Amino acid sequence: MTRTVADAALMLNVTAGPAGRDQYSLPADTTDYVKALKGSMKGWRVAWCDDLGSTKALDPEVKALCAKAARRFTDLGCRVESVKPKWPNPQPAWEGLFCGGIAARLGPALKTRRSDIDPNLVKLIEKTQKWKANHYIDSWFARLDWNTGVQKFFEKYTLLLTPTLPCPPFAIGLDNAKSVNGTRLAPYEWLTFTFPFNLTGNPAASIPCGFTKDGLPVGLQIVGRRFDDVGVLRASAAFEQMCPWQDARPPLTPKM
């Protein structure tokens, strides 16, 4: 959404706050997120994890770059520990809510505007429409159960660091990474590090942390405690300052 952490903080200054039409929006907050970027991280307990418990595959280059980036947090005064939380797989709950929501919203349009909908999205809607009526509600309860373990984890740690994705960027035109490090993946399994925190509401950021030998960017995900957007932004800004990347630009190959 932004090229710098400072711009992300500025965006939050503009957008954060209550909205009358959104019953889930938070009360008014006077935080100046730009000013909050500065501050010490000394003594923060930071967890590094390359497998949340349901990660099926991880590209070696991605793992190495993200692990190296996580170790750099010791230079910021943090205590970094490698962890394996072994959480249960939240993907069924996430798919129930995500896909169920899409099908409920766009399902009726299949009758009148089918040609306007992406073919893969049509398949997703048709698959979801075959679920039993209570599938969506069961997913809500599974989400609540899974969230409990995550919030207990953050009673001990200030931040959780993971790869943003288990693989480098894949070819344009694909909806999913079909395989990672020789392991075939089902749809959405390449999002194993990110969608879990859509379920819990923990703030998270992806910060560039290096490039593969082919010049493809790799991101480090920084996850914070519930409502600690300031902590995530501060950690992101500190890492960005320590390992700047903004001047890096991919080579532009002329189209032949």
Tab-separated table of N, CA and C in Angstrom, residues 93-202:
chain	number	residue	atom	x	y	z
A	93	ALA	N	-11.311	-22.656	8.734
A	93	ALA	CA	-12.123	-21.563	9.275
A	93	ALA	C	-12.024	-20.339	8.381
A	94	TRP	N	-10.806	-20.022	7.947
A	94	TRP	CA	-10.630	-18.845	7.091
A	94	TRP	C	-11.351	-19.015	5.762
A	95	GLU	N	-11.233	-20.190	5.147
A	95	GLU	CA	-11.918	-20.416	3.875
A	95	GLU	C	-13.426	-20.344	4.049
A	96	GLY	N	-13.931	-20.874	5.177
A	96	GLY	CA	-15.362	-20.817	5.419
A	96	GLY	C	-15.876	-19.388	5.455
A	97	LEU	N	-15.109	-18.506	6.082
A	97	LEU	CA	-15.522	-17.107	6.191
A	97	LEU	C	-15.237	-16.330	4.905
A	98	PHE	N	-14.036	-16.492	4.366
A	98	PHE	CA	-13.641	-15.740	3.177
A	98	PHE	C	-14.447	-16.172	1.951
A	99	CYS	N	-14.421	-17.469	1.669
A	99	CYS	CA	-15.125	-17.966	0.493
A	99	CYS	C	-16.639	-17.873	0.683
A	100	GLY	N	-17.086	-18.133	1.910
A	100	GLY	CA	-18.516	-18.018	2.178
A	100	GLY	C	-19.009	-16.597	1.970
A	101	GLY	N	-18.218	-15.632	2.381
A	101	GLY	CA	-18.603	-14.238	2.182
A	101	GLY	C	-18.661	-13.857	0.716
A	102	ILE	N	-17.672	-14.326	-0.055
A	102	ILE	CA	-17.667	-14.033	-1.489
A	102	ILE	C	-18.886	-14.646	-2.170
A	103	ALA	N	-19.183	-15.904	-1.822
A	103	ALA	CA	-20.311	-16.581	-2.456
A	103	ALA	C	-21.633	-15.909	-2.112
A	104	ALA	N	-21.767	-15.474	-0.866
A	104	ALA	CA	-23.004	-14.813	-0.461
A	104	ALA	C	-23.181	-13.481	-1.189
A	105	ARG	N	-22.074	-12.770	-1.400
A	105	ARG	CA	-22.140	-11.458	-2.038
A	105	ARG	C	-22.314	-11.557	-3.550
A	106	LEU	N	-21.555	-12.457	-4.182
A	106	LEU	CA	-21.528	-12.501	-5.643
A	106	LEU	C	-22.364	-13.630	-6.240
A	107	GLY	N	-22.811	-14.567	-5.404
A	107	GLY	CA	-23.579	-15.690	-5.925
A	107	GLY	C	-24.748	-15.296	-6.816
A	108	PRO	N	-25.583	-14.356	-6.386
A	108	PRO	CA	-26.725	-13.968	-7.227
A	108	PRO	C	-26.314	-13.410	-8.587
A	109	ALA	N	-25.124	-12.831	-8.681
A	109	ALA	CA	-24.677	-12.241	-9.944
A	109	ALA	C	-24.331	-13.299	-10.987
A	110	LEU	N	-24.159	-14.553	-10.561
A	110	LEU	CA	-23.863	-15.601	-11.533
A	110	LEU	C	-24.993	-15.748	-12.546
A	111	LYS	N	-26.208	-15.437	-12.136
A	111	LYS	CA	-27.359	-15.602	-13.033
A	111	LYS	C	-27.447	-14.493	-14.069
A	112	THR	N	-26.938	-13.320	-13.742
A	112	THR	CA	-27.130	-12.170	-14.624
A	112	THR	C	-25.835	-11.604	-15.212
A	113	ARG	N	-24.696	-11.825	-14.526
A	113	ARG	CA	-23.439	-11.209	-14.985
A	113	ARG	C	-22.275	-12.199	-14.929
A	114	ARG	N	-22.549	-13.434	-15.224
A	114	ARG	CA	-21.540	-14.488	-15.115
A	114	ARG	C	-20.287	-14.154	-15.931
A	115	SER	N	-20.474	-13.599	-17.111
A	115	SER	CA	-19.331	-13.316	-17.985
A	115	SER	C	-18.451	-12.196	-17.444
A	116	ASP	N	-18.964	-11.413	-16.505
A	116	ASP	CA	-18.181	-10.320	-15.912
A	116	ASP	C	-17.325	-10.786	-14.743
A	117	ILE	N	-17.520	-12.019	-14.298
A	117	ILE	CA	-16.811	-12.523	-13.127
A	117	ILE	C	-15.651	-13.414	-13.578
A	118	ASP	N	-14.507	-13.245	-12.935
A	118	ASP	CA	-13.330	-14.051	-13.259
A	118	ASP	C	-13.677	-15.538	-13.194
A	119	PRO	N	-13.268	-16.326	-14.190
A	119	PRO	CA	-13.625	-17.754	-14.219
A	119	PRO	C	-13.225	-18.512	-12.955
A	120	ASN	N	-12.054	-18.238	-12.410
A	120	ASN	CA	-11.647	-18.923	-11.178
A	120	ASN	C	-12.509	-18.516	-9.996
A	121	LEU	N	-12.991	-17.286	-10.011
A	121	LEU	CA	-13.897	-16.833	-8.963
A	121	LEU	C	-15.252	-17.506	-9.107
A	122	VAL	N	-15.671	-17.743	-10.328
A	122	VAL	CA	-16.917	-18.475	-10.564
A	122	VAL	C	-16.818	-19.879	-9.962
A	123	LYS	N	-15.673	-20.545	-10.191
A	123	LYS	CA	-15.485	-21.889	-9.638
A	123	LYS	C	-15.543	-21.870	-8.117
A	124	LEU	N	-14.922	-20.851	-7.515
A	124	LEU	CA	-14.931	-20.741	-6.055
A	124	LEU	C	-16.356	-20.574	-5.535
A	125	ILE	N	-17.133	-19.722	-6.192
A	125	ILE	CA	-18.517	-19.471	-5.757
A	125	ILE	C	-19.351	-20.742	-5.874
A	126	GLU	N	-19.221	-21.430	-6.999
A	126	GLU	CA	-20.016	-22.641	-7.212
A	126	GLU	C	-19.639	-23.734	-6.222
A	127	LYS	N	-18.354	-23.839	-5.904
A	127	LYS	CA	-17.916	-24.818	-4.906
A	127	LYS	C	-18.498	-24.481	-3.531
A	128	THR	N	-18.436	-23.217	-3.176
A	128	THR	CA	-18.896	-22.784	-1.864
A	128	THR	C	-20.400	-22.946	-1.712
A	129	GLN	N	-21.132	-22.753	-2.771
A	129	GLN	CA	-22.585	-22.860	-2.713
A	129	GLN	C	-23.060	-24.277	-2.404
A	130	LYS	N	-22.169	-25.258	-2.518
A	130	LYS	CA	-22.527	-26.643	-2.215
A	130	LYS	C	-22.364	-26.980	-0.736
A	131	TRP	N	-21.789	-26.059	0.029
A	131	TRP	CA	-21.601	-26.308	1.456
A	131	TRP	C	-22.942	-26.352	2.181
A	132	LYS	N	-22.934	-27.024	3.311
A	132	LYS	CA	-24.121	-27.056	4.144
A	132	LYS	C	-24.374	-25.682	4.760
A	133	ALA	N	-25.604	-25.442	5.156
A	133	ALA	CA	-26.006	-24.115	5.621
A	133	ALA	C	-25.239	-23.666	6.861
A	134	ASN	N	-24.838	-24.617	7.720
A	134	ASN	CA	-24.174	-24.230	8.973
A	134	ASN	C	-22.658	-24.102	8.836
A	135	HIS	N	-22.132	-24.292	7.615
A	135	HIS	CA	-20.678	-24.247	7.405
A	135	HIS	C	-20.100	-22.897	7.833
A	136	TYR	N	-20.781	-21.830	7.473
A	136	TYR	CA	-20.287	-20.489	7.784
A	136	TYR	C	-20.248	-20.262	9.292
A	137	ILE	N	-21.305	-20.671	9.995
A	137	ILE	CA	-21.366	-20.482	11.445
A	137	ILE	C	-20.313	-21.341	12.147
A	138	ASP	N	-20.137	-22.572	11.674
A	138	ASP	CA	-19.096	-23.428	12.247
A	138	ASP	C	-17.719	-22.779	12.097
A	139	SER	N	-17.500	-22.101	10.983
A	139	SER	CA	-16.227	-21.426	10.760
A	139	SER	C	-16.031	-20.287	11.758
A	140	TRP	N	-17.100	-19.600	12.110
A	140	TRP	CA	-17.007	-18.533	13.112
A	140	TRP	C	-16.564	-19.092	14.463
A	141	PHE	N	-17.150	-20.199	14.867
A	141	PHE	CA	-16.768	-20.801	16.147
A	141	PHE	C	-15.331	-21.320	16.110
A	142	ALA	N	-14.924	-21.899	14.985
A	142	ALA	CA	-13.543	-22.363	14.846
A	142	ALA	C	-12.575	-21.184	14.918
A	143	ARG	N	-12.978	-20.073	14.365
A	143	ARG	CA	-12.150	-18.863	14.433
A	143	ARG	C	-11.950	-18.423	15.880
A	144	LEU	N	-13.005	-18.419	16.655
A	144	LEU	CA	-12.905	-18.016	18.054
A	144	LEU	C	-11.995	-18.957	18.834
A	145	ASP	N	-12.125	-20.247	18.593
A	145	ASP	CA	-11.283	-21.228	19.287
A	145	ASP	C	-9.816	-21.020	18.930
A	146	TRP	N	-9.535	-20.821	17.642
A	146	TRP	CA	-8.153	-20.681	17.203
A	146	TRP	C	-7.531	-19.397	17.741
A	147	ASN	N	-8.315	-18.351	17.816
A	147	ASN	CA	-7.822	-17.057	18.285
A	147	ASN	C	-7.286	-17.130	19.720
A	148	THR	N	-7.867	-17.983	20.544
A	148	THR	CA	-7.463	-18.068	21.946
A	148	THR	C	-5.980	-18.397	22.082
A	149	GLY	N	-5.509	-19.367	21.317
A	149	GLY	CA	-4.099	-19.760	21.395
A	149	GLY	C	-3.163	-18.664	20.931
A	150	VAL	N	-3.569	-17.919	19.923
A	150	VAL	CA	-2.730	-16.845	19.396
A	150	VAL	C	-2.576	-15.728	20.430
A	151	GLN	N	-3.684	-15.339	21.047
A	151	GLN	CA	-3.598	-14.246	22.021
A	151	GLN	C	-2.817	-14.668	23.267
A	152	LYS	N	-2.884	-15.928	23.624
A	152	LYS	CA	-2.083	-16.415	24.750
A	152	LYS	C	-0.596	-16.331	24.408
A	153	PHE	N	-0.269	-16.619	23.174
A	153	PHE	CA	1.119	-16.523	22.709
A	153	PHE	C	1.651	-15.106	22.902
A	154	PHE	N	0.826	-14.110	22.583
A	154	PHE	CA	1.272	-12.727	22.672
A	154	PHE	C	1.259	-12.187	24.101
A	155	GLU	N	0.863	-12.979	25.049
A	155	GLU	CA	1.073	-12.593	26.444
A	155	GLU	C	2.558	-12.661	26.793
A	156	LYS	N	3.300	-13.481	26.055
A	156	LYS	CA	4.729	-13.650	26.307
A	156	LYS	C	5.581	-12.804	25.371
A	157	TYR	N	5.155	-12.682	24.110
A	157	TYR	CA	5.971	-12.007	23.106
A	157	TYR	C	5.333	-10.694	22.658
A	158	THR	N	6.193	-9.709	22.394
A	158	THR	CA	5.733	-8.424	21.884
A	158	THR	C	5.462	-8.499	20.395
A	159	LEU	N	6.330	-9.225	19.676
A	159	LEU	CA	6.216	-9.349	18.225
A	159	LEU	C	6.424	-10.791	17.802
A	160	LEU	N	5.840	-11.129	16.673
A	160	LEU	CA	6.097	-12.404	16.003
A	160	LEU	C	6.595	-12.079	14.603
A	161	LEU	N	7.738	-12.665	14.235
A	161	LEU	CA	8.306	-12.484	12.904
A	161	LEU	C	8.172	-13.782	12.117
A	162	THR	N	7.697	-13.676	10.888
A	162	THR	CA	7.589	-14.829	9.991
A	162	THR	C	7.908	-14.362	8.571
A	163	PRO	N	8.155	-15.296	7.657
A	163	PRO	CA	8.133	-14.887	6.251
A	163	PRO	C	6.731	-14.367	5.919
A	164	THR	N	6.638	-13.410	5.021
A	164	THR	CA	5.315	-12.979	4.578
A	164	THR	C	4.674	-14.072	3.736
A	165	LEU	N	5.444	-14.632	2.831
A	165	LEU	CA	4.989	-15.736	1.991
A	165	LEU	C	6.043	-16.828	2.017
A	166	PRO	N	5.673	-18.077	1.758
A	166	PRO	CA	6.655	-19.160	1.780
A	166	PRO	C	7.466	-19.274	0.498
A	167	CYS	N	7.188	-18.413	-0.473
A	167	CYS	CA	7.854	-18.521	-1.772
A	167	CYS	C	8.090	-17.134	-2.342
A	168	PRO	N	9.028	-17.020	-3.290
A	168	PRO	CA	9.186	-15.753	-3.999
A	168	PRO	C	7.959	-15.498	-4.883
A	169	PRO	N	7.827	-14.296	-5.429
A	169	PRO	CA	6.713	-14.025	-6.339
A	169	PRO	C	6.682	-15.024	-7.487
A	170	PHE	N	5.462	-15.452	-7.851
A	170	PHE	CA	5.352	-16.407	-8.955
A	170	PHE	C	4.851	-15.688	-10.213
A	171	ALA	N	4.737	-16.428	-11.290
A	171	ALA	CA	4.495	-15.834	-12.607
A	171	ALA	C	3.166	-15.080	-12.660
A	172	ILE	N	3.161	-14.003	-13.418
A	172	ILE	CA	1.933	-13.239	-13.656
A	172	ILE	C	0.903	-14.139	-14.328
A	173	GLY	N	-0.340	-14.011	-13.913
A	173	GLY	CA	-1.416	-14.805	-14.502
A	173	GLY	C	-1.852	-15.975	-13.665
A	174	LEU	N	-1.063	-16.331	-12.653
A	174	LEU	CA	-1.424	-17.416	-11.756
A	174	LEU	C	-2.146	-16.869	-10.531
A	175	ASP	N	-3.159	-17.585	-10.062
A	175	ASP	CA	-3.869	-17.193	-8.845
A	175	ASP	C	-3.190	-17.729	-7.596
A	176	ASN	N	-2.488	-18.831	-7.733
A	176	ASN	CA	-1.867	-19.484	-6.594
A	176	ASN	C	-0.495	-20.027	-6.971
A	177	ALA	N	0.349	-20.173	-5.944
A	177	ALA	CA	1.608	-20.883	-6.149
A	177	ALA	C	1.304	-22.376	-6.165
A	178	LYS	N	1.584	-23.035	-7.265
A	178	LYS	CA	1.210	-24.443	-7.389
A	178	LYS	C	2.117	-25.362	-6.586
A	179	SER	N	3.374	-24.960	-6.401
A	179	SER	CA	4.295	-25.773	-5.610
A	179	SER	C	5.360	-24.869	-5.007
A	180	VAL	N	5.903	-25.301	-3.875
A	180	VAL	CA	6.976	-24.588	-3.197
A	180	VAL	C	8.016	-25.610	-2.769
A	181	ASN	N	9.255	-25.411	-3.215
A	181	ASN	CA	10.352	-26.303	-2.845
A	181	ASN	C	10.020	-27.766	-3.128
A	182	GLY	N	9.344	-28.005	-4.254
A	182	GLY	CA	9.022	-29.362	-4.664
A	182	GLY	C	7.759	-29.938	-4.068
A	183	THR	N	7.082	-29.191	-3.210
A	183	THR	CA	5.849	-29.666	-2.585
A	183	THR	C	4.646	-28.999	-3.231
A	184	ARG	N	3.721	-29.791	-3.741
A	184	ARG	CA	2.527	-29.231	-4.362
A	184	ARG	C	1.602	-28.685	-3.283
A	185	LEU	N	1.006	-27.547	-3.587
A	185	LEU	CA	0.133	-26.886	-2.626
A	185	LEU	C	-1.272	-26.754	-3.189
A	186	ALA	N	-2.251	-26.898	-2.322
A	186	ALA	CA	-3.635	-26.634	-2.687
A	186	ALA	C	-3.848	-25.114	-2.712
A	187	PRO	N	-4.908	-24.638	-3.343
A	187	PRO	CA	-5.180	-23.199	-3.340
A	187	PRO	C	-5.170	-22.622	-1.926
A	188	TYR	N	-4.573	-21.465	-1.797
A	188	TYR	CA	-4.478	-20.694	-0.555
A	188	TYR	C	-3.426	-21.204	0.426
A	189	GLU	N	-2.845	-22.385	0.182
A	189	GLU	CA	-1.829	-22.861	1.123
A	189	GLU	C	-0.550	-22.030	1.050
A	190	TRP	N	-0.397	-21.244	0.009
A	190	TRP	CA	0.772	-20.361	-0.080
A	190	TRP	C	0.568	-19.093	0.756
A	191	LEU	N	-0.605	-18.936	1.355
A	191	LEU	CA	-0.893	-17.789	2.229
A	191	LEU	C	-0.809	-18.183	3.699
A	192	THR	N	-0.110	-19.263	3.965
A	192	THR	CA	-0.127	-19.875	5.296
A	192	THR	C	0.306	-18.943	6.426
A	193	PHE	N	1.131	-17.927	6.123
A	193	PHE	CA	1.615	-17.036	7.178
A	193	PHE	C	0.738	-15.803	7.391
A	194	THR	N	-0.111	-15.484	6.426
A	194	THR	CA	-0.824	-14.203	6.494
A	194	THR	C	-2.283	-14.306	6.904
A	195	PHE	N	-3.041	-15.236	6.297
A	195	PHE	CA	-4.471	-15.251	6.609
A	195	PHE	C	-4.787	-15.576	8.070
A	196	PRO	N	-3.899	-16.275	8.811
A	196	PRO	CA	-4.223	-16.521	10.220
A	196	PRO	C	-4.494	-15.245	11.013
A	197	PHE	N	-3.826	-14.158	10.646
A	197	PHE	CA	-3.972	-12.935	11.426
A	197	PHE	C	-5.091	-12.045	10.895
A	198	ASN	N	-5.634	-12.406	9.730
A	198	ASN	CA	-6.921	-11.833	9.341
A	198	ASN	C	-8.022	-12.366	10.251
A	199	LEU	N	-7.860	-13.586	10.712
A	199	LEU	CA	-8.847	-14.188	11.603
A	199	LEU	C	-8.795	-13.591	13.002
A	200	THR	N	-7.612	-13.257	13.481
A	200	THR	CA	-7.465	-12.818	14.872
A	200	THR	C	-7.532	-11.315	15.052
A	201	GLY	N	-7.247	-10.564	13.989
A	201	GLY	CA	-7.239	-9.117	14.104
A	201	GLY	C	-5.950	-8.541	14.641
A	202	ASN	N	-4.903	-9.366	14.747
A	202	ASN	CA	-3.604	-8.825	15.166
A	202	ASN	C	-3.022	-7.956	14.051
